[in-house]
Short mmCIF file of N, CA, C and O in Angstrom, two decimals:
data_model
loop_
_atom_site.label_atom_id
_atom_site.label_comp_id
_atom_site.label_asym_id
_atom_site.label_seq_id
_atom_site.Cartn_x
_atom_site.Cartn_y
_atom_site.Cartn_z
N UNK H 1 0.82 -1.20 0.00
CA UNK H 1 0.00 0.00 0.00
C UNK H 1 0.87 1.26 0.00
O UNK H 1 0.95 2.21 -0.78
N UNK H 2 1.44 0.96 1.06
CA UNK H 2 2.86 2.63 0.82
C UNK H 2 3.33 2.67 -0.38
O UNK H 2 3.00 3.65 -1.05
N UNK H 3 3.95 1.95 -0.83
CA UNK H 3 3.88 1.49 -2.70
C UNK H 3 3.46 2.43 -3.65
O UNK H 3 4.03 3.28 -4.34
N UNK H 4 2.02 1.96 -3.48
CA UNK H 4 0.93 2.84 -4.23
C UNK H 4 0.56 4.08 -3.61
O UNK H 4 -0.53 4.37 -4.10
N UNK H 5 0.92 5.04 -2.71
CA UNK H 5 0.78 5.79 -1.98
C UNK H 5 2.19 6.59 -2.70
O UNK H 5 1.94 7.65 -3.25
N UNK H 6 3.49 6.17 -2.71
CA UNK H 6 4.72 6.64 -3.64
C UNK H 6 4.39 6.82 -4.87
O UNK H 6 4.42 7.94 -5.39
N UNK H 7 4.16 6.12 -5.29
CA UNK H 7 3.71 6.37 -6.64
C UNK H 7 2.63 7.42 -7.25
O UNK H 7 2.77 8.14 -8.24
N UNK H 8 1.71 7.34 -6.53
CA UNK H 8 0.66 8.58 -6.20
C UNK H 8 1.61 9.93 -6.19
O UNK H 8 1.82 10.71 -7.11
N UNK H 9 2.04 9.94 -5.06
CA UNK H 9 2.85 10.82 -4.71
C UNK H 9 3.61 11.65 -5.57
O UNK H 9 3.30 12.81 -5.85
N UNK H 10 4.80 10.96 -6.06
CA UNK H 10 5.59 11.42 -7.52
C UNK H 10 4.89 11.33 -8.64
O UNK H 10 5.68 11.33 -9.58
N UNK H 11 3.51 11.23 -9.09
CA UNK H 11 3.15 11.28 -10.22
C UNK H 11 2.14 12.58 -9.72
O UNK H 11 1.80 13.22 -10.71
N UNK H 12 1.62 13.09 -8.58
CA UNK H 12 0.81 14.23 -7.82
C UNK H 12 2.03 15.55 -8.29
O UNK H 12 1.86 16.60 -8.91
N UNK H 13 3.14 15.01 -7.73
CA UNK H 13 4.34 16.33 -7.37
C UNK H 13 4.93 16.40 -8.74
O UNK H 13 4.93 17.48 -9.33
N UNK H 14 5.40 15.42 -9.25
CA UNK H 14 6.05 15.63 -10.85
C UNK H 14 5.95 15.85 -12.24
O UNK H 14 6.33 16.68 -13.07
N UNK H 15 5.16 14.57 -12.17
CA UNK H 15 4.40 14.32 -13.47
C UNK H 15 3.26 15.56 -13.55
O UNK H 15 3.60 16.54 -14.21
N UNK H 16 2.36 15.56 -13.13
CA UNK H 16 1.53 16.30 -13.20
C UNK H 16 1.67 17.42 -13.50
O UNK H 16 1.12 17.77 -14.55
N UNK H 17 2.63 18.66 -12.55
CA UNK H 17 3.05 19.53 -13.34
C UNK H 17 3.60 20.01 -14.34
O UNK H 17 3.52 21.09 -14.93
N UNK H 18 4.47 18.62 -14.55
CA UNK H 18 5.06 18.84 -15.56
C UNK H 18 3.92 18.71 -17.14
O UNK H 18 3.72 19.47 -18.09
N UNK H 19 3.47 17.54 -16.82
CA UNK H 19 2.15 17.30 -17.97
C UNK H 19 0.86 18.77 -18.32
O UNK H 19 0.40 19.12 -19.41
N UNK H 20 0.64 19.27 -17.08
CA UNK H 20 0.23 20.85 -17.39
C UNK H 20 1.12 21.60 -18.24
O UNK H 20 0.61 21.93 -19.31
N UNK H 21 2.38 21.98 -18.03
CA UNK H 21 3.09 22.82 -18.52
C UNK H 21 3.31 22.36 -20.11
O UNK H 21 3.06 23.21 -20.97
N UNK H 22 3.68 21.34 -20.43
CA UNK H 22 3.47 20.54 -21.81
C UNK H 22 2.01 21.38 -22.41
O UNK H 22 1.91 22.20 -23.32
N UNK H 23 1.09 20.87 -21.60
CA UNK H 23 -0.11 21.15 -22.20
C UNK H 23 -0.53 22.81 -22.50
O UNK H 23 -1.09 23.09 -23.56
N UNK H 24 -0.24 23.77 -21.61
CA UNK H 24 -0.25 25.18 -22.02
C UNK H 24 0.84 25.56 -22.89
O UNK H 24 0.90 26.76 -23.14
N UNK H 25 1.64 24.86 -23.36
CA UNK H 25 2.83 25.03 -23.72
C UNK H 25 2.29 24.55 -25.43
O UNK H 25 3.16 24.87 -26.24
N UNK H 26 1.48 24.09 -25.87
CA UNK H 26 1.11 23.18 -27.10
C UNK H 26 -0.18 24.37 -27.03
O UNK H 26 -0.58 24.78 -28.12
N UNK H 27 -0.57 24.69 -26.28
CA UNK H 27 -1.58 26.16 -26.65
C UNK H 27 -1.23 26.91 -27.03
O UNK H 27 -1.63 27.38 -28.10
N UNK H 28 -0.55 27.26 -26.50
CA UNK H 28 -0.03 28.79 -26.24
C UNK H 28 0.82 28.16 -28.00
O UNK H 28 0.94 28.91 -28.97
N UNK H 29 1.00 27.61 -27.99
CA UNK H 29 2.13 27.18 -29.72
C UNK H 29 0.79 27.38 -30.81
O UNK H 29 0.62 28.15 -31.76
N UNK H 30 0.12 26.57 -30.34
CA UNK H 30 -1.28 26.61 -31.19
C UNK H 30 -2.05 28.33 -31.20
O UNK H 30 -2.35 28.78 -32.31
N UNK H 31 -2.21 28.83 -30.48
CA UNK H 31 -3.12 30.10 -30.53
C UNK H 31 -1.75 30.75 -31.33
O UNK H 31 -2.24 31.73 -31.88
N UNK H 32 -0.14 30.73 -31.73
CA UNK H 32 0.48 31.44 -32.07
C UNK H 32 0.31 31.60 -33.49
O UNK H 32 0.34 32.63 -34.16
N UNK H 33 0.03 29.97 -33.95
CA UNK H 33 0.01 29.09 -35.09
C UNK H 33 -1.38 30.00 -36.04
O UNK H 33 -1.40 30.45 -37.18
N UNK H 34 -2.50 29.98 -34.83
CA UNK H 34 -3.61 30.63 -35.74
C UNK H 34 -3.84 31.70 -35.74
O UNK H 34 -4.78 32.25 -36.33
N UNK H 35 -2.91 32.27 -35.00
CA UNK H 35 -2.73 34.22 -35.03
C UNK H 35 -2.29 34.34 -36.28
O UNK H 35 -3.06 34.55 -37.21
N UNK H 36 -0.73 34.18 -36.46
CA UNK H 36 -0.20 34.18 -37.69
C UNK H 36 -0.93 33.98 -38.71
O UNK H 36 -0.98 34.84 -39.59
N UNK H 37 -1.85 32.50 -38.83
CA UNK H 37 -2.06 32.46 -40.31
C UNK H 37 -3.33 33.05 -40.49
O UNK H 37 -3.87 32.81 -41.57
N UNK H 38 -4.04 33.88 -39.53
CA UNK H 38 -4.83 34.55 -39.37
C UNK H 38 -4.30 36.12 -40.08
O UNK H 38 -4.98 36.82 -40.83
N UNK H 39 -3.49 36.27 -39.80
CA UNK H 39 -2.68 37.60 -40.00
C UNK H 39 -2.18 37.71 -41.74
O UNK H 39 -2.02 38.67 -42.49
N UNK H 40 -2.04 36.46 -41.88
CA UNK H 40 -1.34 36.50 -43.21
C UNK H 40 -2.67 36.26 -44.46
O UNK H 40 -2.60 36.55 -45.65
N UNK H 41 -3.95 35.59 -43.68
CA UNK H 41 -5.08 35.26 -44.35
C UNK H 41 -5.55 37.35 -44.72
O UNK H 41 -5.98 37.90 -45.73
N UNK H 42 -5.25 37.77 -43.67
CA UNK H 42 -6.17 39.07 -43.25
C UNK H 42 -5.24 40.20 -44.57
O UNK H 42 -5.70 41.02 -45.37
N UNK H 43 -3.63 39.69 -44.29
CA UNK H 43 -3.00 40.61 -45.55
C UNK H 43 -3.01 40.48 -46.48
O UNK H 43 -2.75 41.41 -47.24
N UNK H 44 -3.34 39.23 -46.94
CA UNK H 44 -3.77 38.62 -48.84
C UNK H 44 -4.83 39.28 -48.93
O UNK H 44 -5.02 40.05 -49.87
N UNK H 45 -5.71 39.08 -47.96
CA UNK H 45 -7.06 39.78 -48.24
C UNK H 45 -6.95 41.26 -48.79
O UNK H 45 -7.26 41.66 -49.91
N UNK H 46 -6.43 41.96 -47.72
CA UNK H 46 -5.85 43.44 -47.76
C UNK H 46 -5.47 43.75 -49.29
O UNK H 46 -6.05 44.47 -50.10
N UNK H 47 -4.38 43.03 -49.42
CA UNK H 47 -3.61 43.06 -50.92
C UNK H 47 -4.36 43.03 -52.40
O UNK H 47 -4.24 43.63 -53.47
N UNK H 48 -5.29 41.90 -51.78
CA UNK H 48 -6.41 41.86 -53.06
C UNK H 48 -7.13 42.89 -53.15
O UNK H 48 -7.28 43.51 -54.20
N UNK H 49 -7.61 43.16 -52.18
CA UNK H 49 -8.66 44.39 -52.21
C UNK H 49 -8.35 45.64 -52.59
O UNK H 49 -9.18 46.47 -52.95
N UNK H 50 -7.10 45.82 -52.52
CA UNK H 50 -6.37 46.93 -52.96
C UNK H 50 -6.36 46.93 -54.56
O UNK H 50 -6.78 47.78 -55.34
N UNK H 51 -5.78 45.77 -54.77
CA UNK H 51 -5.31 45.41 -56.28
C UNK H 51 -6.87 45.18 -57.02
O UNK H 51 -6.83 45.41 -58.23
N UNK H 52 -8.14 44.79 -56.53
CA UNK H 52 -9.46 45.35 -57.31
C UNK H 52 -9.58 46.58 -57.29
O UNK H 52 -10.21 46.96 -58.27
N UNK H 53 -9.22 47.55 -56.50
CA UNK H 53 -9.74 48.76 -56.22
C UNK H 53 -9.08 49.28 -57.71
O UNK H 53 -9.60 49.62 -58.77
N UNK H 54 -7.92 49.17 -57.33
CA UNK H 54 -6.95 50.04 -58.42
C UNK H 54 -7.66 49.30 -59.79
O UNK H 54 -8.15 50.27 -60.37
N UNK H 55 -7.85 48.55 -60.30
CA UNK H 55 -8.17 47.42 -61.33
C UNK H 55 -9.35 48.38 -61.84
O UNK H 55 -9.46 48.96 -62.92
N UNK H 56 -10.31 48.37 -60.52
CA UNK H 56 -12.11 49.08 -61.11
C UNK H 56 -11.67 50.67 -61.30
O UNK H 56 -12.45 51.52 -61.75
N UNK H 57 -10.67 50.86 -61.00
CA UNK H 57 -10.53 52.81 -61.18
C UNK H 57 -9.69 52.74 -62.43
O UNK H 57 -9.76 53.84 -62.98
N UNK H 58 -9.12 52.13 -62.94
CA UNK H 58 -8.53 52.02 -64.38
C UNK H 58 -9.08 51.45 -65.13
O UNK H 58 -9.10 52.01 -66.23
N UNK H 59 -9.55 50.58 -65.09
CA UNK H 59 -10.86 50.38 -66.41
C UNK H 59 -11.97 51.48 -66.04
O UNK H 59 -12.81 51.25 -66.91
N UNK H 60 -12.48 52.59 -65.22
CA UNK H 60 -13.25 53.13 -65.17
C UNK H 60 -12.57 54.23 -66.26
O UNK H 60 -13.19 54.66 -67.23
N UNK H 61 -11.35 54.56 -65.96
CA UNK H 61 -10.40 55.61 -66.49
C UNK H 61 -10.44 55.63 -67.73
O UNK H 61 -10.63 56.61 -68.45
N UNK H 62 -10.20 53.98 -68.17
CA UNK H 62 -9.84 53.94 -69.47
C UNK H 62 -11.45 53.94 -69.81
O UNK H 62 -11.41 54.22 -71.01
N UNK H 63 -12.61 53.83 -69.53
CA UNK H 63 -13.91 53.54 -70.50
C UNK H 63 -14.29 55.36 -70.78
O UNK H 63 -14.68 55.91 -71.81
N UNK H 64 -13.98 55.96 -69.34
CA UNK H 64 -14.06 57.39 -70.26
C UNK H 64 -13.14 58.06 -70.95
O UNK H 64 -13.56 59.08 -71.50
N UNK H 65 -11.50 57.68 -71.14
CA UNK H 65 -10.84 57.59 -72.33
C UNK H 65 -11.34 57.54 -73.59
O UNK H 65 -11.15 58.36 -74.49
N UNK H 66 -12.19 56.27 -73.63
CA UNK H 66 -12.75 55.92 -74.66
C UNK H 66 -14.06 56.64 -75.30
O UNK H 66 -14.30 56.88 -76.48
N UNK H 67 -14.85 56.91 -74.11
CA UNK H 67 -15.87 57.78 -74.42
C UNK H 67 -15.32 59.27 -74.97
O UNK H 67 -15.74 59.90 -75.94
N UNK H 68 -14.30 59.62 -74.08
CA UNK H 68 -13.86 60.96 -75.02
C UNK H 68 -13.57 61.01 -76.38
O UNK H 68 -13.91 61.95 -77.10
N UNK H 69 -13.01 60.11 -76.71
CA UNK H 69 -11.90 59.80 -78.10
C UNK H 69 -13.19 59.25 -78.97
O UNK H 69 -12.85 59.04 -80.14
N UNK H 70 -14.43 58.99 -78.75
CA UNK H 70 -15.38 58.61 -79.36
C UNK H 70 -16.09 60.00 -79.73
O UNK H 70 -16.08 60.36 -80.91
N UNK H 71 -16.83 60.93 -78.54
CA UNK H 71 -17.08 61.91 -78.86
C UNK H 71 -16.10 62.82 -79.75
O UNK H 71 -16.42 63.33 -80.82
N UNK H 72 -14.99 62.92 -79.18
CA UNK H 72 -14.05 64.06 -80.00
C UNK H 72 -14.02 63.11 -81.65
O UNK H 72 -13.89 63.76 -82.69
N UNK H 73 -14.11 62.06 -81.69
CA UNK H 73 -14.34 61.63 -83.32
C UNK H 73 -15.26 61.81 -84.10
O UNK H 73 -15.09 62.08 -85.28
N UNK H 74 -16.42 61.69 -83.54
CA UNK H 74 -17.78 61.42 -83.94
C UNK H 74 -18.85 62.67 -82.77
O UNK H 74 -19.54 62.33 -81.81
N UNK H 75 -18.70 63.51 -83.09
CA UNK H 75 -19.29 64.59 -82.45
C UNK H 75 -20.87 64.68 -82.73
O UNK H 75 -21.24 64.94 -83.88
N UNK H 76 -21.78 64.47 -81.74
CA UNK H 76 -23.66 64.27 -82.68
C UNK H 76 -23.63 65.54 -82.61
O UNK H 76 -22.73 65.82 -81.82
N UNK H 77 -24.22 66.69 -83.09
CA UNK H 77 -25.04 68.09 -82.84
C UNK H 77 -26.39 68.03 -83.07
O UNK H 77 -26.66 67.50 -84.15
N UNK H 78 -26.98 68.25 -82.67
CA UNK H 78 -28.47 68.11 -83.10
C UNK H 78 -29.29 69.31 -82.67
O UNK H 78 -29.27 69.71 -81.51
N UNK H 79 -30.07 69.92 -83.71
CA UNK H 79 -30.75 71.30 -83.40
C UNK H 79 -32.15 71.01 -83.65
O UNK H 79 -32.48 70.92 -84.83
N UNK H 80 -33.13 70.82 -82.64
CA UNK H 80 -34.32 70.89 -82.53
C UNK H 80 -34.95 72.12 -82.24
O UNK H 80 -34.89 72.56 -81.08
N UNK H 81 -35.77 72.99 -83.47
CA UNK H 81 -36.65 74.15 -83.04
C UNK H 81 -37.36 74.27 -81.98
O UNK H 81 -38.02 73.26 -81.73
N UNK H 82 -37.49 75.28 -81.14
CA UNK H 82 -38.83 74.55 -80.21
C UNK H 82 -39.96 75.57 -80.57
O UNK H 82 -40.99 75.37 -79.93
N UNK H 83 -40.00 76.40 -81.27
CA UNK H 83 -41.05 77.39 -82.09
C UNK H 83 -41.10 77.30 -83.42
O UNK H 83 -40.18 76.78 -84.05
N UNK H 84 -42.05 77.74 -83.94
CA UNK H 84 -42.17 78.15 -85.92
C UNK H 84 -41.50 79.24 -86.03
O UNK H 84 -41.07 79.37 -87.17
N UNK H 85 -41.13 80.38 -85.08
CA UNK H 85 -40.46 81.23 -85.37
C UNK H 85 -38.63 81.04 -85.50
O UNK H 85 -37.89 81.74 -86.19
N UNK H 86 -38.29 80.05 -84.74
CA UNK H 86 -36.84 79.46 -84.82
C UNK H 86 -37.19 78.69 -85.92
O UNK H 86 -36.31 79.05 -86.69
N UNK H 87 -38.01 77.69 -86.69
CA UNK H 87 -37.67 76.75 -87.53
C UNK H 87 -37.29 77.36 -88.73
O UNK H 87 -37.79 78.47 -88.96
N UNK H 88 -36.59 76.93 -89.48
CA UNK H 88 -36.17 77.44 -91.03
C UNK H 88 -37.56 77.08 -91.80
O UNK H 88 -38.34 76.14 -91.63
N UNK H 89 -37.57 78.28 -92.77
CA UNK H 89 -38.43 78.74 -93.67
C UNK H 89 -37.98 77.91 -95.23
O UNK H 89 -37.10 78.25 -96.02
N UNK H 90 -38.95 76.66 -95.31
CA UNK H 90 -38.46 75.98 -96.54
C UNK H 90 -39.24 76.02 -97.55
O UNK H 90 -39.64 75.05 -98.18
N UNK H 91 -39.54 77.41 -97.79
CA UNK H 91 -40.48 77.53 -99.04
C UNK H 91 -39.96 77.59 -100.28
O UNK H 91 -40.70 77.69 -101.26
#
């Protein structure tokens, strides 16, 4: 019985603490583990979002590029009378 009472004993005083400290020790590694790739998930994100932003403001850039260079080619004018006294006399 004292035996098993020793054994108790050094596995109460030794083991045990030591088996806690292991165990916060594999947390504390783990919560580091998903900070990081938390952090690095959060800056790709960042990066992308940046790199659409810029993407939708240069094709916005370039479509009214295009709209200019369309108008300055092809200019409509159009003159609608809004009286008989403005309309031309086509007699």
């Amino acid at each position: 019985m004292t035996h098993i009472i020793t054994i108790l004993h050094y596995f109460i005083e030794y083991i045990l603490p030591t088996l806690s400290n292991i165990i916060i020790g594999c947390s504390a590694a783990t919560t580091a583990f998903f900070a990081w790739k938390g952090l690095s998930i959060w800056k790709n994100q960042y990066k992308a979002k940046n790199n659409h932003e810029l993407a939708r403001r240069l094709l916005i850039s370039i479509y009214e590029y295009r709209d200019a260079i369309r108008y300055i080619r092809n200019p409509v004018v159009t003159y609608t009378p809004k009286t008989k006294q403005e309309a031309p006399d086509r007699s």
